[in-house]
Structure formats: structure tokens, C-alpha cells
Amino acid sequence: MFDPVQLRSFLAVAQTGGFTRAAQRLGLRQSTVSQHVRRLEEAANRRLFLRDTHSVRLTSEGEAMLGFARTILEANEQAVGYFAQTQVRGRVRFGASEDFVYTELPQILRGFRRSNPQVDLELTVGLSGLLYEQLADGRLDLVLGKRPPTGGSPGRLVWQDELVWVGVEGFRVDPAEPLPLIVYPPPSFTRVRALEVCERAGRPWRIACTSTSLSGVRAAALAGLGVVPHASSLVPPDLRVLPDQVGLPELGSTEFVLSTGRTTARGPVRLLAEAVLADAFRLHRAPERQVP
């Protein structure tokens, strides 16, 4: 039997790309996370990570364990929620970035509501920058979004992701023409990053579409209007990561964090934060669709 605590540390390392970041996310010491992973490797009698001074990568056995860990932890959370006896009351004003529109976040929130029927959950979906403004003003209690480029959000790291250029399958970039960009309006973090890297690389660009919603961004991309800077693990349906050989500048990485503002999360806010962190692995995959 695999220990859920060890599995949770293993998942955090796999998602954040390192033991230090995983420890920060879990609120543990790095040595504790390392010990959890080592014991899990001993229990499985397999090496799960390849480590060097610069990176931590999953082995083929680690990739297999990733799927098992997600299934085991998901079943564990469902059982805990089913048998939970304490009924918490209150209100949570939760803000989620547009990035999560096509993920399993709705299923996570539905599970939270099922386990906590006395909690009033108010959801706001928008750009990370605007959500952080509402958090600072006291209009939101909890925000799941990208960490600001300045590192201004002290939230708990959920995972680190690469930013990539995406577009409709078969889209061709003409190096002789300004790069057509499909972006969110200011204060979008990905918009800022895209313009910065294009300017730094001397790559001419133009705004082909601006949309306040991920649905609008996706529609413009499907119409072939341009390319979208986006988190690699959250690429919208029917869009594809453009191959490296098209000669676009690298966008670097971004971090998704869970922030509670100036005060420590308590009561229903703390419970929702714990539920999101426990099921964070579900945010990396598209929701299952019903077959007609």
C-alpha cells in the first residue's frame, strides 16, 4: 500500500519541478519532501526521479506512478469528503483565472460544495491581475491565478508551467510579416510577457485580437487570426503548441499560486484552499466529456 502523504509529496515535486518548490507549496521542509519521495521509491522498488544539480525529471517508472498517484489521491479525497462529519458554515468569495475554464476546476468546486453544503461559494472568473486587485481590496477571499511577473503575490505555489505559443493546427507563421497576436487586454500577464519577448528578440508584432475571455481567445485562434501565448499544460481544446522551428521567441515560464491576501485563511476559506491544493493534479487535464 502506498502512503497518501508520500504520494502527495511525489505529485508536488512532479508538478513544480523541484523539491524546494514542492516543499514551499506543501508547507514542509525540503528534507521531509525528499524523505517522502525516497520512501515511496523504496515501497515501489523503483526509481521515480532523475536528479542532477539543475533539474528533476520523472523516469518512465515515475510517469507510471504519476497516473496511479492521481487515482489513489482522488479516491482518498472522495472518501474523506463523504465521511466528513463537521458542517462548516460561511461564505467564500473565490477568484479563478481564465486559464482554468477548460479544466476540471468545476468538478473540484462541485466536490467541495457536496462536502460543505452550508458554505456559500461565490465564483469570479477573470484575468489574474484584476483578481489580485479585488483580493487586495477585500472583495475576494481566495484567488487561484498566475503569480505576477514582479513576484508580488505571496501565495502558495500550485505548480510551475512553461509558456508556449499555440494556434490552430496547420497555422503557419510568416517570418516576413509582423507576428499576429491573440491576447487578453491589460493587465494580462501573458500579454505583457509576449510583447516583452517580441521586443527583446526584435520580432515585429501586431495585435490581431483582444478578448477578455478564454472562449474568445480560443475562437480567434480557431479562426486562424494569430497565435496565443499560453500555459503549456492548459492549452484549450482543438489548439496545438506551435513547433519550435517556426522561429518564435521563447516565452519562459510562469507560476500558478493560491493566494489569500493579507490575512491567514480560516474556516471555509481554508477548507477550499486545502481542497484545491489536494486536487491540483486535476487542473492539468481536460474534463472528461460525455460520449453521445
Coordinates of C-alpha atoms in Angstrom, one line a residue:
M1 CA 0.0 0.0 0.0
F2 CA 1.3 3.4 -0.9
D3 CA 1.1 6.2 1.7
P4 CA -1.1 9.2 0.5
V5 CA 1.3 11.6 2.3
Q6 CA 4.2 10.3 0.3
L7 CA 2.2 10.3 -2.9
R8 CA 1.2 14.0 -2.3
S9 CA 4.8 15.0 -1.9
F10 CA 5.7 13.0 -5.1
L11 CA 3.0 14.8 -7.1
A12 CA 4.1 18.2 -5.8
V13 CA 7.7 17.5 -6.9
A14 CA 6.5 16.4 -10.3
Q15 CA 4.2 19.4 -10.8
T16 CA 6.6 22.1 -9.5
G17 CA 9.8 20.7 -11.0
G18 CA 11.8 20.6 -7.8
F19 CA 12.0 19.6 -4.2
T20 CA 12.4 23.1 -2.9
R21 CA 9.3 24.4 -4.7
A22 CA 7.3 21.3 -3.7
A23 CA 8.2 21.9 0.0
Q24 CA 7.1 25.6 -0.3
R25 CA 3.8 24.5 -1.8
L26 CA 3.2 21.8 0.9
G27 CA 4.4 23.9 3.8
L28 CA 7.1 21.3 4.6
R29 CA 10.8 21.2 4.9
Q30 CA 12.7 20.1 1.8
S31 CA 14.3 17.3 3.7
T32 CA 10.8 16.0 4.6
V33 CA 9.7 16.0 1.0
S34 CA 12.9 14.2 0.0
Q35 CA 12.3 11.6 2.6
H36 CA 8.7 11.1 1.4
V37 CA 9.9 10.5 -2.1
R38 CA 12.7 8.2 -1.0
R39 CA 10.3 6.1 1.0
L40 CA 7.9 5.9 -1.9
E41 CA 10.7 4.8 -4.2
E42 CA 11.6 2.1 -1.6
A43 CA 8.0 1.0 -1.4
A44 CA 7.7 0.8 -5.2
N45 CA 11.2 -0.6 -5.5
R46 CA 11.7 1.7 -8.5
R47 CA 13.5 5.0 -9.1
L48 CA 10.9 7.7 -9.8
F49 CA 13.1 10.8 -10.4
L50 CA 16.3 11.5 -12.2
R51 CA 18.1 14.2 -10.3
D52 CA 21.1 16.5 -11.1
T53 CA 22.2 19.9 -10.0
H54 CA 19.9 21.7 -12.4
S55 CA 16.7 19.7 -12.8
V56 CA 14.5 16.9 -11.5
R57 CA 12.8 14.7 -14.2
L58 CA 10.5 11.8 -14.0
T59 CA 11.7 8.4 -15.0
S60 CA 9.5 6.1 -17.1
E61 CA 8.5 4.4 -13.8
G62 CA 7.8 7.8 -12.4
E63 CA 5.5 8.6 -15.2
A64 CA 3.6 5.4 -14.5
M65 CA 3.4 6.3 -10.8
L66 CA 2.0 9.7 -11.7
G67 CA -1.2 8.2 -13.0
F68 CA -1.5 5.8 -10.1
A69 CA -0.9 8.6 -7.5
R70 CA -3.6 10.8 -9.1
T71 CA -6.1 8.0 -9.0
I72 CA -5.3 7.0 -5.4
L73 CA -5.4 10.5 -4.0
E74 CA -8.6 11.4 -5.8
A75 CA -10.3 8.3 -4.4
N76 CA -8.9 9.2 -0.9
E77 CA -10.3 12.7 -1.1
Q78 CA -13.7 11.5 -2.2
A79 CA -13.8 9.1 0.8
V80 CA -12.7 11.8 3.2
G81 CA -15.4 14.2 1.9
Y82 CA -18.1 11.5 2.0
F83 CA -17.4 10.6 5.7
A84 CA -16.7 14.2 6.9
Q85 CA -19.0 14.9 9.8
T86 CA -18.2 18.6 10.5
Q87 CA -20.5 21.0 8.8
V88 CA -18.7 24.3 8.2
R89 CA -20.8 27.4 7.6
G90 CA -19.9 30.7 6.0
R91 CA -19.1 32.3 2.7
V92 CA -16.1 32.1 0.3
R93 CA -15.5 34.6 -2.5
F94 CA -13.2 32.7 -4.8
G95 CA -11.5 34.1 -7.9
A96 CA -10.1 31.8 -10.6
S97 CA -8.0 32.8 -13.6
E98 CA -9.5 32.4 -17.1
D99 CA -6.8 29.7 -17.7
F100 CA -8.9 27.2 -15.8
V101 CA -12.1 27.4 -17.9
Y102 CA -11.5 24.2 -19.7
T103 CA -10.0 22.2 -16.8
E104 CA -11.6 20.1 -14.0
L105 CA -11.9 23.1 -11.7
P106 CA -15.7 23.0 -11.9
Q107 CA -15.6 19.3 -10.7
I108 CA -13.3 20.3 -7.8
L109 CA -15.7 23.0 -6.7
R110 CA -18.7 20.7 -7.1
G111 CA -16.9 18.2 -4.8
F112 CA -16.3 21.0 -2.3
R113 CA -19.9 22.1 -2.3
R114 CA -21.1 18.5 -1.9
S115 CA -18.8 18.1 1.2
N116 CA -19.7 21.5 2.6
P117 CA -23.3 22.2 1.7
Q118 CA -23.6 25.0 4.3
V119 CA -20.9 27.1 2.6
D120 CA -21.9 29.8 0.2
L121 CA -19.4 29.7 -2.7
E122 CA -19.2 32.8 -4.9
L123 CA -17.0 32.3 -8.0
T124 CA -15.4 35.1 -10.0
V125 CA -13.6 34.2 -13.3
G126 CA -11.3 36.8 -14.8
L127 CA -7.7 37.9 -15.5
S128 CA -5.2 37.2 -12.8
G129 CA -4.2 40.8 -12.5
L130 CA -7.8 42.0 -11.9
L131 CA -8.4 39.2 -9.4
Y132 CA -5.4 40.2 -7.4
E133 CA -6.7 43.8 -7.3
Q134 CA -10.0 42.5 -5.9
L135 CA -8.2 40.4 -3.4
A136 CA -6.2 43.4 -2.2
D137 CA -9.4 45.4 -1.9
G138 CA -11.1 42.7 0.2
R139 CA -13.6 41.8 -2.5
L140 CA -12.3 38.3 -2.8
D141 CA -11.1 35.8 -0.1
L142 CA -9.1 33.4 -2.3
V143 CA -7.5 33.6 -5.7
L144 CA -6.1 30.9 -8.0
G145 CA -4.1 32.5 -10.8
K146 CA -0.7 33.3 -12.2
R147 CA 1.9 34.8 -10.0
P148 CA 2.5 38.4 -11.1
P149 CA 5.8 38.9 -13.1
T150 CA 7.1 41.0 -10.3
G151 CA 6.6 38.2 -7.8
G152 CA 4.1 40.4 -5.9
S153 CA 1.8 37.6 -4.8
P154 CA 3.0 35.6 -1.7
G155 CA 0.6 32.8 -2.4
R156 CA 1.3 29.1 -2.1
L157 CA 2.8 27.6 -5.3
V158 CA 0.4 25.2 -7.0
W159 CA 2.6 24.4 -10.0
Q160 CA 5.2 25.9 -12.4
D161 CA 4.4 25.8 -16.1
E162 CA 6.1 26.7 -19.4
L163 CA 4.6 29.3 -21.5
V164 CA 4.2 28.3 -25.2
W165 CA 2.8 29.7 -28.4
V166 CA -0.4 27.9 -29.5
G167 CA -2.6 28.1 -32.6
V168 CA -5.0 26.1 -34.7
E169 CA -3.4 23.0 -36.3
G170 CA -1.7 23.9 -39.6
F171 CA -1.3 27.6 -38.7
R172 CA 1.8 29.0 -40.4
V173 CA 3.8 31.9 -39.2
D174 CA 5.2 34.1 -41.9
P175 CA 8.6 35.4 -40.8
A176 CA 8.4 38.3 -43.2
E177 CA 5.2 39.7 -41.6
P178 CA 4.5 41.1 -38.1
L179 CA 3.5 38.3 -35.7
P180 CA -0.3 38.3 -35.3
L181 CA -1.0 38.1 -31.5
I182 CA -4.2 37.0 -29.9
V183 CA -4.1 38.3 -26.3
Y184 CA -6.1 39.4 -23.3
P185 CA -6.3 43.2 -22.5
P186 CA -4.1 44.8 -19.9
P187 CA -3.2 43.9 -17.1
S188 CA -2.8 40.4 -18.6
F189 CA 0.5 38.8 -17.5
T190 CA 0.8 36.7 -20.7
R191 CA 0.2 39.8 -22.8
V192 CA 3.0 41.6 -21.1
R193 CA 5.3 38.6 -21.5
A194 CA 4.5 38.1 -25.2
L195 CA 5.2 41.8 -26.0
E196 CA 8.4 41.8 -23.9
V197 CA 9.9 38.8 -25.6
C198 CA 9.0 40.0 -29.1
E199 CA 10.6 43.4 -28.4
R200 CA 13.7 41.8 -26.9
A201 CA 14.1 39.5 -30.0
G202 CA 13.4 42.3 -32.4
R203 CA 10.3 40.4 -33.8
P204 CA 7.7 42.8 -35.3
W205 CA 4.2 42.1 -34.0
R206 CA 0.6 43.3 -34.2
I207 CA -2.5 42.7 -32.1
A208 CA -4.8 40.6 -34.2
C209 CA -7.4 40.1 -31.5
T210 CA -8.0 41.2 -27.9
S211 CA -10.6 39.3 -25.8
T212 CA -11.4 39.3 -22.1
S213 CA -12.4 35.6 -22.1
L214 CA -10.6 32.4 -22.9
S215 CA -13.5 31.4 -25.1
G216 CA -13.0 34.5 -27.2
V217 CA -9.2 33.9 -27.4
R218 CA -9.8 30.3 -28.5
A219 CA -12.4 31.3 -31.1
A220 CA -10.0 33.8 -32.7
A221 CA -7.2 31.2 -32.7
L222 CA -9.5 28.6 -34.3
A223 CA -10.3 31.2 -37.0
G224 CA -6.6 31.3 -37.8
L225 CA -6.3 35.0 -36.8
G226 CA -3.0 34.5 -35.0
V227 CA -1.0 32.9 -32.2
V228 CA -1.7 32.8 -28.4
P229 CA 0.8 32.8 -25.5
H230 CA -0.5 30.2 -23.1
A231 CA 0.5 27.8 -20.3
S232 CA 1.6 24.5 -21.9
S233 CA -0.5 22.2 -19.6
L234 CA -3.7 24.2 -20.1
V235 CA -3.9 24.5 -23.9
P236 CA -7.5 25.0 -24.9
P237 CA -9.3 22.2 -26.8
D238 CA -8.6 22.0 -30.6
L239 CA -5.5 24.2 -30.4
R240 CA -1.9 23.0 -30.7
V241 CA 1.5 24.0 -29.4
L242 CA 3.4 25.5 -32.4
P243 CA 6.6 23.7 -33.2
D244 CA 9.9 25.3 -32.2
Q245 CA 11.1 25.6 -35.8
V246 CA 8.7 28.4 -36.6
G247 CA 11.2 30.7 -35.0
L248 CA 9.2 32.4 -32.3
P249 CA 10.9 33.9 -29.3
E250 CA 10.8 31.8 -26.1
L251 CA 8.2 32.9 -23.5
G252 CA 9.8 31.4 -20.4
S253 CA 7.8 30.0 -17.6
T254 CA 5.0 31.1 -15.2
E255 CA 3.8 30.0 -11.8
F256 CA 0.2 29.4 -10.6
V257 CA -0.4 30.2 -7.0
L258 CA -3.2 30.2 -4.5
S259 CA -3.4 33.5 -2.6
T260 CA -5.4 34.5 0.4
G261 CA -4.5 38.2 0.7
R262 CA -3.3 39.9 3.8
T263 CA -4.9 37.5 6.4
T264 CA -4.5 33.9 7.1
A265 CA -7.1 31.6 5.6
R266 CA -9.6 30.4 8.2
G267 CA -12.8 28.4 8.3
P268 CA -14.4 27.8 4.9
V269 CA -11.7 29.7 3.0
R270 CA -9.0 27.4 4.5
L271 CA -11.1 24.3 3.6
L272 CA -11.5 25.5 0.0
A273 CA -7.8 26.2 -0.3
E274 CA -7.0 22.7 1.0
A275 CA -9.4 21.2 -1.4
V276 CA -7.9 23.0 -4.4
L277 CA -4.3 22.1 -3.3
A278 CA -5.2 18.4 -2.7
D279 CA -6.8 18.1 -6.2
A280 CA -4.3 20.4 -8.0
F281 CA -3.2 17.5 -10.3
R282 CA -6.8 17.5 -11.8
L283 CA -6.2 21.1 -13.1
H284 CA -3.6 19.7 -15.6
R285 CA -6.1 17.7 -17.6
A286 CA -9.2 18.4 -19.5
P287 CA -12.5 17.3 -18.0
E288 CA -14.0 14.0 -19.3
R289 CA -16.6 14.5 -21.9
Q290 CA -19.8 12.5 -22.3
V291 CA -20.0 10.4 -25.4
P292 CA -23.3 11.0 -27.1

